[in-house]
mmCIF file of C-alpha atoms in Angstrom:
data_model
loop_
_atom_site.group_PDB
_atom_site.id
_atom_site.type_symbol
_atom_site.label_atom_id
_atom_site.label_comp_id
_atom_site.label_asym_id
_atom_site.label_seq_id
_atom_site.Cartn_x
_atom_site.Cartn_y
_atom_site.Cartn_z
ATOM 1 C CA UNK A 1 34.906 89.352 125.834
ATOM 2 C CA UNK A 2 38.336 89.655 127.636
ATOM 3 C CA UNK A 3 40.979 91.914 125.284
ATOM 4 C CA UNK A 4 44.232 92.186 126.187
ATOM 5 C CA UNK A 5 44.696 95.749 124.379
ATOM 6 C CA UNK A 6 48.269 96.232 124.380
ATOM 7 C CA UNK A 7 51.225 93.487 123.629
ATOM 8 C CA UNK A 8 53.986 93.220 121.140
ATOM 9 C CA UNK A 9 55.459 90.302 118.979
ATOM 10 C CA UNK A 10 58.687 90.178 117.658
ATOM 11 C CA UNK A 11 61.403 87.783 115.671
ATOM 12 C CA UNK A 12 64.286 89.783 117.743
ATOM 13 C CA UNK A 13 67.470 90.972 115.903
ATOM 14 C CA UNK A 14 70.325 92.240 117.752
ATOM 15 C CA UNK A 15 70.748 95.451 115.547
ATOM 16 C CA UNK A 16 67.233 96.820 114.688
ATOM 17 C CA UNK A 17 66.032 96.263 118.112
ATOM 18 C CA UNK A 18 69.210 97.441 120.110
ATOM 19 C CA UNK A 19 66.467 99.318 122.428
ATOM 20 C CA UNK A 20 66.924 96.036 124.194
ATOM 21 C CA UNK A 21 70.208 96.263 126.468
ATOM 22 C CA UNK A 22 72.168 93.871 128.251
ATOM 23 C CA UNK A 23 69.814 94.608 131.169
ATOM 24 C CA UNK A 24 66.622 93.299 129.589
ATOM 25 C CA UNK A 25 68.402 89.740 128.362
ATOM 26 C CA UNK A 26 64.516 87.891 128.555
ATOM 27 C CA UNK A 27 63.586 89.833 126.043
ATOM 28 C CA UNK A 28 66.052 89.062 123.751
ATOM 29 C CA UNK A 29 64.513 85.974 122.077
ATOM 30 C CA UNK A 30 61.559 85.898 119.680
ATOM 31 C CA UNK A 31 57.866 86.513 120.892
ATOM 32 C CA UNK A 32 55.377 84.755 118.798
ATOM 33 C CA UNK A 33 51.975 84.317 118.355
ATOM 34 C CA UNK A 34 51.597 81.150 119.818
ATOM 35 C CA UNK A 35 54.036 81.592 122.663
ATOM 36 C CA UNK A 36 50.762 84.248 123.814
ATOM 37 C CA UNK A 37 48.045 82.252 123.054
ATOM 38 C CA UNK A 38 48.377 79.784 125.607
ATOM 39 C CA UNK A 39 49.054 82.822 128.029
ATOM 40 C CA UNK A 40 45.717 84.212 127.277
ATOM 41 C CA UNK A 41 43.300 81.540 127.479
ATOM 42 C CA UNK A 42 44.696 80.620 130.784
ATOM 43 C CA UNK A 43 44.112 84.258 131.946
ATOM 44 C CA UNK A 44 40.719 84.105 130.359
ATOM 45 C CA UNK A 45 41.345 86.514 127.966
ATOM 46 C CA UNK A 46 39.837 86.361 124.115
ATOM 47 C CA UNK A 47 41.835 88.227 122.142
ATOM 48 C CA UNK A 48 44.407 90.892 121.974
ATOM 49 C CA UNK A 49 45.949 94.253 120.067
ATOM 50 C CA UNK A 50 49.208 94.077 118.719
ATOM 51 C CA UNK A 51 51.248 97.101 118.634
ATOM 52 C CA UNK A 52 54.281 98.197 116.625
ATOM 53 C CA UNK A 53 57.445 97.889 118.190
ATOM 54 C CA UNK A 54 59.317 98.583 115.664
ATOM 55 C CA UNK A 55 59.161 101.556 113.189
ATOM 56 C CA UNK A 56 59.327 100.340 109.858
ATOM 57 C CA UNK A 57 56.301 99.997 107.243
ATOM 58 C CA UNK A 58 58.045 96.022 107.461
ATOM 59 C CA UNK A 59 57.057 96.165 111.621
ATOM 60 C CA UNK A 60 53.364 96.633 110.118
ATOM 61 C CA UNK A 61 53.122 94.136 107.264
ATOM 62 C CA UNK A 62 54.866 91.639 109.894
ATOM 63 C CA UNK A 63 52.103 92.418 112.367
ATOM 64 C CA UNK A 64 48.907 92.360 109.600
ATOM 65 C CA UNK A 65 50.099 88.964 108.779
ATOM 66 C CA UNK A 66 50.433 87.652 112.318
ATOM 67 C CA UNK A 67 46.909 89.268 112.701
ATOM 68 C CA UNK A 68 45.107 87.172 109.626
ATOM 69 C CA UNK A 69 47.152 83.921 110.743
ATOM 70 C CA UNK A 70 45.790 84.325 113.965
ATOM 71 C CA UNK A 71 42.147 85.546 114.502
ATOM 72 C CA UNK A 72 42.737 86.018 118.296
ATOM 73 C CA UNK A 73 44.558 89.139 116.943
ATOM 74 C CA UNK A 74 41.801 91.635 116.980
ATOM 75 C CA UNK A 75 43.321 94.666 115.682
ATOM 76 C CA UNK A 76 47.268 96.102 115.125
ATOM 77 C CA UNK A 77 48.430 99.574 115.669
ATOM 78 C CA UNK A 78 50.973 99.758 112.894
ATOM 79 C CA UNK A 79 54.044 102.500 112.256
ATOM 80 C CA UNK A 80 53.564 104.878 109.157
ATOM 81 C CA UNK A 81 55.741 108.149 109.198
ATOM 82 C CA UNK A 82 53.227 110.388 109.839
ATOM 83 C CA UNK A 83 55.607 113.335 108.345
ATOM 84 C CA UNK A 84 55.860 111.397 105.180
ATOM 85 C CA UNK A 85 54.959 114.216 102.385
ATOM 86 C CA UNK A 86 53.084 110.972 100.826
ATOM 87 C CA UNK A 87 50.796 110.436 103.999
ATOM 88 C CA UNK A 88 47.482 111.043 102.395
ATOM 89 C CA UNK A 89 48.635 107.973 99.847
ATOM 90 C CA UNK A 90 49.929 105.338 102.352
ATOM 91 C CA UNK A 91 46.795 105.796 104.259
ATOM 92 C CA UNK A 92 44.782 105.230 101.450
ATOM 93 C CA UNK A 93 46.363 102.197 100.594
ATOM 94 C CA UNK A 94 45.652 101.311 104.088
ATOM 95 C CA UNK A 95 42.561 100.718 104.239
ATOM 96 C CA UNK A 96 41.867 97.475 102.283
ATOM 97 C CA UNK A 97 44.097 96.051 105.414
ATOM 98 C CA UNK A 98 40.726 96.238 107.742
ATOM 99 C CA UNK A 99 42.867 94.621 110.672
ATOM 100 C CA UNK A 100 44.904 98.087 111.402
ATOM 101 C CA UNK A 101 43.193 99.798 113.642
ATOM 102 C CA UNK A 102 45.445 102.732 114.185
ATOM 103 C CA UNK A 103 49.066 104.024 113.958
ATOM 104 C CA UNK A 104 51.956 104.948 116.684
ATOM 105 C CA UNK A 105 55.490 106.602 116.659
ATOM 106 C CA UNK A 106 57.450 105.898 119.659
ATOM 107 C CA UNK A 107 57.829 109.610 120.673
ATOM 108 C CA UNK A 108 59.555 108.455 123.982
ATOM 109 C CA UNK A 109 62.433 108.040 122.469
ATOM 110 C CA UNK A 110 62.457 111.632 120.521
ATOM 111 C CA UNK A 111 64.584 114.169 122.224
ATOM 112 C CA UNK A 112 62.776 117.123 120.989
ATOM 113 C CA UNK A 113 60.067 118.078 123.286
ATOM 114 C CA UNK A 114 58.244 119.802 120.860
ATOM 115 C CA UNK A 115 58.001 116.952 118.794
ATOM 116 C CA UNK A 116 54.270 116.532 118.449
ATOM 117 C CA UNK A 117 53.947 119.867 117.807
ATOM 118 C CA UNK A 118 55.887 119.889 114.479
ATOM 119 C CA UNK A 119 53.508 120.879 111.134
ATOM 120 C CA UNK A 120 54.862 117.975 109.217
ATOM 121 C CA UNK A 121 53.546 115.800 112.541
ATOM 122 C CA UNK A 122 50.697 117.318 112.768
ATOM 123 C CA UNK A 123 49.787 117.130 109.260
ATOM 124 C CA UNK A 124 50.012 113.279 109.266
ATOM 125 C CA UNK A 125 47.899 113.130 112.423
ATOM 126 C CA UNK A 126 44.834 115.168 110.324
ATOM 127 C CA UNK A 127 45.785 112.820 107.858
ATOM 128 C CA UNK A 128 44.810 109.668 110.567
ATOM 129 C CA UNK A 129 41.631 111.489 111.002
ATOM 130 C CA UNK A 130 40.334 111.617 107.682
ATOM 131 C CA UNK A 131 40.980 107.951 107.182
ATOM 132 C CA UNK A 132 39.425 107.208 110.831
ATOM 133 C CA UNK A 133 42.688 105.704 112.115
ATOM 134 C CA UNK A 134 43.636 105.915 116.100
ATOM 135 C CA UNK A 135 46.707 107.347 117.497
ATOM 136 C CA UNK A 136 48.793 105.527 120.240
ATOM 137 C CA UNK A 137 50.364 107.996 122.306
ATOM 138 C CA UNK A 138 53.773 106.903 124.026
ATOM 139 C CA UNK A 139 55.688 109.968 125.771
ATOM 140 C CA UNK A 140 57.644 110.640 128.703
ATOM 141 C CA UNK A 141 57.331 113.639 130.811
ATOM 142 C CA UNK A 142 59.542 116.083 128.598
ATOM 143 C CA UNK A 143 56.670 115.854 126.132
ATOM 144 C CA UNK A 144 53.655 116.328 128.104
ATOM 145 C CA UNK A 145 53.314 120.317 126.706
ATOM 146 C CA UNK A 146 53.779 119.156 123.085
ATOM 147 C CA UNK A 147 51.086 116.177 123.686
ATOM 148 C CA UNK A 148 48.342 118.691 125.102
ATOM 149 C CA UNK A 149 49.088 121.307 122.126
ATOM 150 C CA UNK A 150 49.154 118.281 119.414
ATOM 151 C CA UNK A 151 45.505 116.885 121.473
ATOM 152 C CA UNK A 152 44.222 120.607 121.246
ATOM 153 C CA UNK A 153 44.774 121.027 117.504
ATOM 154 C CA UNK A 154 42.897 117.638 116.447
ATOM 155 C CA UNK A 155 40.091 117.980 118.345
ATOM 156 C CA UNK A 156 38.277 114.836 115.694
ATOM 157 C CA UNK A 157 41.161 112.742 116.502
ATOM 158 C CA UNK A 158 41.041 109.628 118.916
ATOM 159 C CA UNK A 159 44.076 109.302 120.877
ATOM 160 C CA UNK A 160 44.913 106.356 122.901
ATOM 161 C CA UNK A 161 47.141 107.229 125.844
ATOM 162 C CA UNK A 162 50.169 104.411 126.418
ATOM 163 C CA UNK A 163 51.181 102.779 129.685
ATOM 164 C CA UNK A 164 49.196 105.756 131.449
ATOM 165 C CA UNK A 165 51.917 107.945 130.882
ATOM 166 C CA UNK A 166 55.094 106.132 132.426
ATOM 167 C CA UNK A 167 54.873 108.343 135.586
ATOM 168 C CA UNK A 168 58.309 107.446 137.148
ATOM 169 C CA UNK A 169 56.815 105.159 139.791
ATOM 170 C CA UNK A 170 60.075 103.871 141.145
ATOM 171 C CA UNK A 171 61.163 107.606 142.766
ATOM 172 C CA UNK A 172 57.193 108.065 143.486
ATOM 173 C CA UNK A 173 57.252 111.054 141.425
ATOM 174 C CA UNK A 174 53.268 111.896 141.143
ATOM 175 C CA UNK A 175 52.892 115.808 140.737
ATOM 176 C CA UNK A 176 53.457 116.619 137.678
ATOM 177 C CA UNK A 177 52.382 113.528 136.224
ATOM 178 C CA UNK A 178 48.982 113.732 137.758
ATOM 179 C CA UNK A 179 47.970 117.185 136.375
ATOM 180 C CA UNK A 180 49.513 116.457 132.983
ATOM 181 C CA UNK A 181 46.952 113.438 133.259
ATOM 182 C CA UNK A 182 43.863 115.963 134.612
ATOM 183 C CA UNK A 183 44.601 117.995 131.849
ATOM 184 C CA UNK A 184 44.672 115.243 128.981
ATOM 185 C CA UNK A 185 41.525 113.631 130.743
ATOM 186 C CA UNK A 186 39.836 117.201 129.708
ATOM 187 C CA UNK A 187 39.850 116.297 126.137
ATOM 188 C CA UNK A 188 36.749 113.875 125.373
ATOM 189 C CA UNK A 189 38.610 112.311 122.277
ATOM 190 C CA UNK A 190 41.428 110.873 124.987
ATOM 191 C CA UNK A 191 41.690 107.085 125.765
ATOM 192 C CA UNK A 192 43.778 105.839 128.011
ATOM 193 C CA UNK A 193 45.378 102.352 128.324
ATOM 194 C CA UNK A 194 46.125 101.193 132.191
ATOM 195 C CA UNK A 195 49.222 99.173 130.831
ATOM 196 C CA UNK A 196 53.029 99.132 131.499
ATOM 197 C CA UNK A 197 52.967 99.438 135.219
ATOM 198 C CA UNK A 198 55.591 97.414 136.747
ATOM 199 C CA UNK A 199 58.551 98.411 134.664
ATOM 200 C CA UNK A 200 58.085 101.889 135.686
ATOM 201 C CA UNK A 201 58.298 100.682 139.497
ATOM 202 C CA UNK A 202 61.579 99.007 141.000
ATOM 203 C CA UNK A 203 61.575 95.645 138.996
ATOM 204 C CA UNK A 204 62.812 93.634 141.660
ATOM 205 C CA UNK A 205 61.163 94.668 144.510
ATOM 206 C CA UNK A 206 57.621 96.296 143.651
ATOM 207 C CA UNK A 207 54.255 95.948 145.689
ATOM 208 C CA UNK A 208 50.711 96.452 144.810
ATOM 209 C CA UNK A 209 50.728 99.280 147.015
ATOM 210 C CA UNK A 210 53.396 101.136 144.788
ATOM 211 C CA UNK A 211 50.686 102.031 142.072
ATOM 212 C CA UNK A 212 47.073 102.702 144.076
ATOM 213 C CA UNK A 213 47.743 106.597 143.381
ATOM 214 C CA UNK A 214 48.808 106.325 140.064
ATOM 215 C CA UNK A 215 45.521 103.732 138.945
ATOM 216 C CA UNK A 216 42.810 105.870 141.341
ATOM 217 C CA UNK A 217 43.876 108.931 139.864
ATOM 218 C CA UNK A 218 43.658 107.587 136.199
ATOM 219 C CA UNK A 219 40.578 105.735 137.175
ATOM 220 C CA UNK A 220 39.101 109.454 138.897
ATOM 221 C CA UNK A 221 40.537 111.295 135.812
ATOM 222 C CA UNK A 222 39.384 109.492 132.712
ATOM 223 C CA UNK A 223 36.271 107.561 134.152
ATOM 224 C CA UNK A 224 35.056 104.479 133.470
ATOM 225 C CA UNK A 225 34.134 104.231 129.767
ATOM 226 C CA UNK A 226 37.813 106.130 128.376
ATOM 227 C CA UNK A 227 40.170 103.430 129.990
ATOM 228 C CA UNK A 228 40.926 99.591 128.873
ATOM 229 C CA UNK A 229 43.838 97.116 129.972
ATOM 230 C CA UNK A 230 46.944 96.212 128.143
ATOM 231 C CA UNK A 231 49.474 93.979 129.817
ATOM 232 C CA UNK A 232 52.517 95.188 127.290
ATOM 233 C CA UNK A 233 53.474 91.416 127.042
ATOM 234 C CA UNK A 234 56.507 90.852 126.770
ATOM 235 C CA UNK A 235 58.203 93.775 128.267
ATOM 236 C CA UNK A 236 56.373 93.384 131.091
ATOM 237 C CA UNK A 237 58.428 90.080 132.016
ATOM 238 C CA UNK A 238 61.389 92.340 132.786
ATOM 239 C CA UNK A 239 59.389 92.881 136.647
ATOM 240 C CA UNK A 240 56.160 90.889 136.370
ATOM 241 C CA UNK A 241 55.094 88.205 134.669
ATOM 242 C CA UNK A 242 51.536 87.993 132.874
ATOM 243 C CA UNK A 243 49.614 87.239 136.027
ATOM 244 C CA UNK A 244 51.081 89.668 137.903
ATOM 245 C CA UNK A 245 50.493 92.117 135.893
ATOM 246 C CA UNK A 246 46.791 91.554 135.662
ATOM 247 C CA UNK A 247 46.443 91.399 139.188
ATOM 248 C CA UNK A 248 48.485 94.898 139.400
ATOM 249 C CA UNK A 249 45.373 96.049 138.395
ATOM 250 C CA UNK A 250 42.932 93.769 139.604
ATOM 251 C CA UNK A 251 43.085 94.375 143.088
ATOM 252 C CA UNK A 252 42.595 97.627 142.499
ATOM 253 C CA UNK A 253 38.886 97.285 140.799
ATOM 254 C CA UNK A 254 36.807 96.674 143.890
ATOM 255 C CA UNK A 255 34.663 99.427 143.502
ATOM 256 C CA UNK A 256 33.522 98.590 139.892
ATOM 257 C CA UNK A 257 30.460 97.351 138.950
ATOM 258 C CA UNK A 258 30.337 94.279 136.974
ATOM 259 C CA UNK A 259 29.251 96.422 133.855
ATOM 260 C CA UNK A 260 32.620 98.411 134.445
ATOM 261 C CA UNK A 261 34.547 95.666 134.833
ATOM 262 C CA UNK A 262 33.545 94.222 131.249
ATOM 263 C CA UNK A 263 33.871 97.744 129.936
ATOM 264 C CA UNK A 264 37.565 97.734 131.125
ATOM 265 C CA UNK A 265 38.598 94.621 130.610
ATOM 266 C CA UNK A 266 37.328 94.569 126.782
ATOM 267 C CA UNK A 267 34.365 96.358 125.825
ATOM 268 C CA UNK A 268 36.026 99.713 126.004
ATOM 269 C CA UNK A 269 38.797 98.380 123.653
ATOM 270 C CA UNK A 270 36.093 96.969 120.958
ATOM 271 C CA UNK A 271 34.329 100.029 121.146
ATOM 272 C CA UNK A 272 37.526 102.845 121.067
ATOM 273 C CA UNK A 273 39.555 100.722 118.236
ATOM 274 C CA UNK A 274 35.989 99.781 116.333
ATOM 275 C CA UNK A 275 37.147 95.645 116.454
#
């Protein structure tokens, strides 16, 4: 089974999501369940994860119910404010909602590097733990120190790295991105999702060839069984559209066995968000 492990749906509004600038004007239109569902099947894939774009406890009741109106909706990874001093409750209350699979807090757009480290941050992540919820990680390179520090104090914890990263593909930065992704790879409780590609290149003008370092180290770093595929549909129309965006990646699994293949194109997802 073929699981699209990353995408977003949205009914867009011009205030709450004003993350989306004049720049990014095909995005700024609803995305719907069945505007994917036709996308999938034709790309032979059988389901998919939908993840919060939006961080409001609304953004995850929105998402459950898209989820139970819509059975090709696997899983969600839902918002909570993990440095709620009520945590412990709202993930109790939680887990009659069997569909969300984990949690995420768009950390790239948090200024403070040390973010992730904060107690009240860290509290609410031990608090995912106990209740066996995932952790999507999304961070840009000012928080790569926090990440590791937040990873090394929750040992029990699954994380789920987004969008490998965003290594700033465009200027071919690679360095410091690469051993920020050896040193994550280290931890055994890591995931990470090979998603997001093309709108960290140049939209307009981006070739397969920009990202063969960036997926052979991930591939090198994390193995076989710790990696899955999200497309990020539909921010990924801003430089590629769905089929692109597979075959970004595609054409760069020629050494995979069939078994891998399957594992990275939806087993590993079943498996790491327990669908």
């Amino acid at each position: 089974m073929r699981i699209d492990a990353h995408q977003h749906f949205w009914q867009y509004d011009s205030v709450r999501d004003n993350w989306i600038t004049s720049k990014m004007k095909v995005l700024q239109q609803d995305y719907l369940p069945l505007d994917l569902k036709f996308i999938l099947e034709k790309n032979d894939f059988d389901g998919c994860i939908a993840v919060q774009a939006d961080q409001s406890d609304d953004e995850t009741k929105f998402l459950v119910q898209q989820a139970k109106d819509y059975p090709f909706i696997k899983g969600v990874v839902g918002w909570v404010d993990l440095r709620a001093t009520d945590i412990d409750e709202q993930l109790h209350q939680y887990q009659d909602e069997k569909l969300i699979k984990g949690f995420r807090h768009i950390v790239e757009g948090e200024e403070d590097p040390d973010f992730l480290k904060r107690d009240g941050f860290l509290k609410g992540v031990e608090a995912l733990t106990k209740y066996g919820y995932t952790y999507d990680l999304l961070i840009r390179p000012r928080h790569y120190a926090a990440a590791l520090a937040c990873i090394a104090a929750n040992p029990n914890q699954t994380f789920i790295l987004d969008h490998i990263a965003k290594p700033e593909i465009k200027s071919k930065a690679f360095e410091e991105w690469a051993l920020f992704i050896e040193d994550l790879a280290a931890f055994s409780n890591v995931n990470c999702k090979v998603s997001g590609l093309a709108t960290e290149a140049d939209w307009k003008y981006w070739r397969l060839d920009d990202f063969s370092q960036y997926l052979g180290h991930v591939f090198q770093s994390f193995g076989k069984e710790r990696i899955m595929y999200g497309s990020d549909w539909p921010v990924c129309l801003l430089a590629a559209s769905y089929e692109e965006s597979v075959a970004i990646v595609e054409s760069k699994l020629e050494s995979f066995t069939e078994t891998e293949k399957e594992a990275f194109w939806g087993a590993n997802a079943f498996k790491i968000y327990n669908l």
